[in-house]
Coordinates of C-alpha atoms in Angstrom, one line a residue:
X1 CA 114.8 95.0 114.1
X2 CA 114.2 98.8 113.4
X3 CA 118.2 98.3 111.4
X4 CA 116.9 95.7 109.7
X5 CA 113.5 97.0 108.1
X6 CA 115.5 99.5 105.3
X7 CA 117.3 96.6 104.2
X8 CA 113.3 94.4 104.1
X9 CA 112.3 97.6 102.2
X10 CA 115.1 97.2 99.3
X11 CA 114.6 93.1 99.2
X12 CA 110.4 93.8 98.5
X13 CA 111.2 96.1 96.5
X14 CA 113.5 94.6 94.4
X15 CA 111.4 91.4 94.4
X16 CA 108.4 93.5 93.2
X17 CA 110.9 95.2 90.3
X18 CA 111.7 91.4 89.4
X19 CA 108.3 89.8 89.8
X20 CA 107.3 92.1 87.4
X21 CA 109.4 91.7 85.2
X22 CA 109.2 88.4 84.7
X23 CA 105.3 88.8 84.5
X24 CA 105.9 91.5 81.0
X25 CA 107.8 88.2 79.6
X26 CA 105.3 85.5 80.4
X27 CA 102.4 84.4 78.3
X28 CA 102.0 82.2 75.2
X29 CA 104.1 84.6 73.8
X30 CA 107.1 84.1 75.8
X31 CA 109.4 87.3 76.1
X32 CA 112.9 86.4 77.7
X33 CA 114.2 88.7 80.6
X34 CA 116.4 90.2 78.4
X35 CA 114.2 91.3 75.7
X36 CA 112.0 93.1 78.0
X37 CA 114.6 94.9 79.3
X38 CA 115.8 95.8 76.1
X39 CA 112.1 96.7 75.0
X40 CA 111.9 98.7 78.4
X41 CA 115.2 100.7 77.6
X42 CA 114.1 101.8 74.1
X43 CA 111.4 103.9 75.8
X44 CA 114.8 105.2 77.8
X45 CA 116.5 106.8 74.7
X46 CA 118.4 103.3 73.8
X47 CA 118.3 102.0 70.5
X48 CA 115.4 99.5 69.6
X49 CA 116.1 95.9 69.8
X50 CA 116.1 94.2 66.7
X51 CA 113.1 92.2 67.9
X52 CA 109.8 91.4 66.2
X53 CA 107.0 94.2 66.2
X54 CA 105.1 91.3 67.5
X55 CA 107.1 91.6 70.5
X56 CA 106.7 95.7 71.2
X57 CA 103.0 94.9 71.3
X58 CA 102.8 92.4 73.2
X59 CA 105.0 94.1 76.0
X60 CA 102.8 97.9 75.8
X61 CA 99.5 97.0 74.5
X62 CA 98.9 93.7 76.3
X63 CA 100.7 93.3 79.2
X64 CA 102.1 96.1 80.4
X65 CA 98.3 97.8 81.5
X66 CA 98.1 94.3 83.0
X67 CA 101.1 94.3 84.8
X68 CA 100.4 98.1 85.7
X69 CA 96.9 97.4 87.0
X70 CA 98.0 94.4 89.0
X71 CA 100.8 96.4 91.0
X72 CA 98.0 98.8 91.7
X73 CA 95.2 97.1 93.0
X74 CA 97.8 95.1 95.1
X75 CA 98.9 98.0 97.0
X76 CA 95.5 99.0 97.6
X77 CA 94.2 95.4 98.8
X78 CA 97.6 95.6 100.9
X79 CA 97.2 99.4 101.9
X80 CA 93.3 98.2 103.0
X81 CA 95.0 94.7 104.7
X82 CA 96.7 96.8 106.6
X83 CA 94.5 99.5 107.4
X84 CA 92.0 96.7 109.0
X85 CA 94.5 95.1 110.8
X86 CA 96.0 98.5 112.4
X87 CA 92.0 99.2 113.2
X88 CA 91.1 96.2 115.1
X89 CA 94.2 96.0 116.6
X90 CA 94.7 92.0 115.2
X91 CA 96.9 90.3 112.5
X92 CA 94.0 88.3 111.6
X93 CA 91.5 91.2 110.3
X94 CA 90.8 90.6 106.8
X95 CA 88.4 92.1 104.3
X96 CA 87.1 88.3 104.1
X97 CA 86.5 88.0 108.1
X98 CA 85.1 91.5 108.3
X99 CA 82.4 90.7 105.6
X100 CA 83.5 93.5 103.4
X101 CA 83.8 91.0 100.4
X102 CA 81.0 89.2 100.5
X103 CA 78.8 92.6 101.0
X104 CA 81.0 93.7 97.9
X105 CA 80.2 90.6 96.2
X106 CA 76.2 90.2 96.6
X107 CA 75.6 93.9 95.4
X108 CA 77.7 93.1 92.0
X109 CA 76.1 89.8 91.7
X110 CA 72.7 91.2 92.2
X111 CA 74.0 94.3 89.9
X112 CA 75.0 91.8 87.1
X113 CA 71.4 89.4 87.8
X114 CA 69.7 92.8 87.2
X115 CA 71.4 93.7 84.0
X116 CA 73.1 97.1 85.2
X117 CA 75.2 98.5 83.5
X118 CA 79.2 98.0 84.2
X119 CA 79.6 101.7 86.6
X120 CA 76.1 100.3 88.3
X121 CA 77.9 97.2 89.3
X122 CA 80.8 98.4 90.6
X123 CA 79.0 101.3 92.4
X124 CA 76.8 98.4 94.0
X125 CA 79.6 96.2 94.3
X126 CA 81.2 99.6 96.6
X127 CA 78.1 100.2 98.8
X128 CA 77.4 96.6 99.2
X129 CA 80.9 96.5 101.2
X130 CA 80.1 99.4 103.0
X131 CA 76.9 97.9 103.6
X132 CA 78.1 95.0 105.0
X133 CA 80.7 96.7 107.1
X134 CA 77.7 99.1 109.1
X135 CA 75.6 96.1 109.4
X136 CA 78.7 94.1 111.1
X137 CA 79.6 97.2 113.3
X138 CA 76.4 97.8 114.7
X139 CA 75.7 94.2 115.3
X140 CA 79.0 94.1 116.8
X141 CA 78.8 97.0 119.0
X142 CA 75.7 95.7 120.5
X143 CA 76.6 92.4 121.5
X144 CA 77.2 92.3 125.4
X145 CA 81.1 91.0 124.8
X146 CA 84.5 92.7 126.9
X147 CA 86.5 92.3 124.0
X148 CA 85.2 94.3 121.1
X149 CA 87.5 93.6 118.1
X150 CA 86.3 89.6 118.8
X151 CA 82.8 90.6 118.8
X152 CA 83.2 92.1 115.5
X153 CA 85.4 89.4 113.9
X154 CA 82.6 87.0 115.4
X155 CA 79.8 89.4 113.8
X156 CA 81.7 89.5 110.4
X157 CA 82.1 85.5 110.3
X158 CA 78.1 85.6 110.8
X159 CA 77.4 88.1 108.5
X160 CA 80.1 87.1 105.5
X161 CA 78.0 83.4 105.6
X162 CA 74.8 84.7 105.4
X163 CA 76.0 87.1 102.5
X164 CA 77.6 84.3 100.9
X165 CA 74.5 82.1 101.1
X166 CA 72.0 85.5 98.9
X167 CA 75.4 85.0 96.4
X168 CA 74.8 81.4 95.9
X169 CA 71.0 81.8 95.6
X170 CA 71.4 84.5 93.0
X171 CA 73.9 81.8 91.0
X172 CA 71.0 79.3 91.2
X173 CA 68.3 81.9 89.9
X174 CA 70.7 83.7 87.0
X175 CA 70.3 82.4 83.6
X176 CA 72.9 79.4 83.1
X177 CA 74.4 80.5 79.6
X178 CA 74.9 84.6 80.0
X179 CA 74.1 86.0 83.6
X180 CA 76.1 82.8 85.5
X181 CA 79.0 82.7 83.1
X182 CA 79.3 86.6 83.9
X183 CA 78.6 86.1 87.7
X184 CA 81.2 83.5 88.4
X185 CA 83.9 85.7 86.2
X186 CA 83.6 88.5 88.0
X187 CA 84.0 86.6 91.5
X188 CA 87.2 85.3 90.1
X189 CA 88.4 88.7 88.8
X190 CA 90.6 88.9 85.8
X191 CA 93.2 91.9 84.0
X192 CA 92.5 90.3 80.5
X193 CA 90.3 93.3 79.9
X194 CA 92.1 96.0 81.1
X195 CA 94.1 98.4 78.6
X196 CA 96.1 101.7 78.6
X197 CA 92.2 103.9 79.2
X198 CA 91.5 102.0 82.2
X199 CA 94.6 102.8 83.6
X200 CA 94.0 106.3 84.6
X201 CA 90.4 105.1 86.2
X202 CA 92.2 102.6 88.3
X203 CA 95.0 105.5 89.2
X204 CA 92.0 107.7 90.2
X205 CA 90.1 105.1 92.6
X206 CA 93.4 103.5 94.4
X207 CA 94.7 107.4 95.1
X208 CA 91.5 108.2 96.0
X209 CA 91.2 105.5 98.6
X210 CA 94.8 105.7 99.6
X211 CA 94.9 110.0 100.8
X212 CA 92.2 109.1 103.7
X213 CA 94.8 106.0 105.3
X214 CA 97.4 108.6 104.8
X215 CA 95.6 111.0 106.5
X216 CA 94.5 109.1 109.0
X217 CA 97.6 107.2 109.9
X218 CA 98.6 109.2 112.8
X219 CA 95.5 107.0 114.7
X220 CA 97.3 104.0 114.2

């Protein structure tokens, strides 16, 4: 098995490189495979394609900070899968079971309901996780079970409903034609916003959550 993970290594990656890829040439304006790479080799020293300017930026204005920002906040949500899962020593441990997303989500829902401003929401959407995560743990702790990382799981479960339930009341009281509509976007996230400025804000937050795992990873 230990042979065998270099060669895992190279396939993910590759399959990243491609994926990729093929999301800088997809869209209602379709790019083929071969004009992106093209496109990507231009910024290499190789002559320009002779493609539309269209093209060009549709590839670096539009969807490359997508693409970018996607890659990102997938290793982070991975780094962070992992990180739980190392932590409470089970394959199962997810942000979702642990009630770290539905703490996340009730303090931007309340966030947004109050009319904060965008840093406000995030910043509550951040300690409402936190939140979540203290209130399962000492819970958790407390609970007169032998095996611990159950007790929490169990905890989280409880915890994620009930946090689930304030974000459905908070849909029922927000106004139906701008609060809701704002709500209900933001719990199905979206990249259609982001651009080249938000790419160095997104650099800053995943590295900054990434240095503690690596630091810590000698406790796993």
């Amino acid at each position: 098995m230990r042979h065998s993970y270099p060669a895992l290594l190279a396939g993910l990656v590759l399959a990243l490189l491609l994926a990729g890829l093929l999301a800088l040439g997809s869209g209602s304006f379709p790019l083929p495979l071969g004009d992106v790479l093209r496109l990507l080799a231009a910024r290499l020293g190789v002559p320009p394609p002779d493609l539309p300017a269209t093209a060009e930026t549709v590839l670096w204005q539009i969807r490359g900070p997508r693409v970018l920002a996607a890659l990102a906040v997938g290793a982070v949500l991975a780094a962070s899968g992992a990180a739980l899962q190392s932590v409470f020593r089970n394959p199962l441990a997810a942000p979702d079971l642990l009630g770290v997303s539905a703490g996340s989500a009730v303090g931007a829902v309340l966030g947004i309901f109050l009319g904060w401003a965008i840093w406000a929401i995030q910043a509550a959407a951040f300690v409402g996780g936190l939140v979540a995560v203290a209130v399962v743990y000492a819970i958790g702790t407390a609970l007169p079970l032998r095996d611990r990382t159950l007790s929490l799981v169990l905890v989280g479960i409880a915890v994620g409903s009930m946090l689930g339930s304030v974000v459905a009341l908070v849909k029922t009281l927000a106004d139906p034609y701008t609060q809701l509509p704002a709500i209900t976007f933001w719990l199905l996230g979206s990249f259609a916003s982001i651009g080249h400025a938000d790419l160095a804000g997104l650099a800053l937050c995943a590295i900054a959550g990434l240095i503690p795992l690596l630091l810590m990873r000698w406790r796993a």
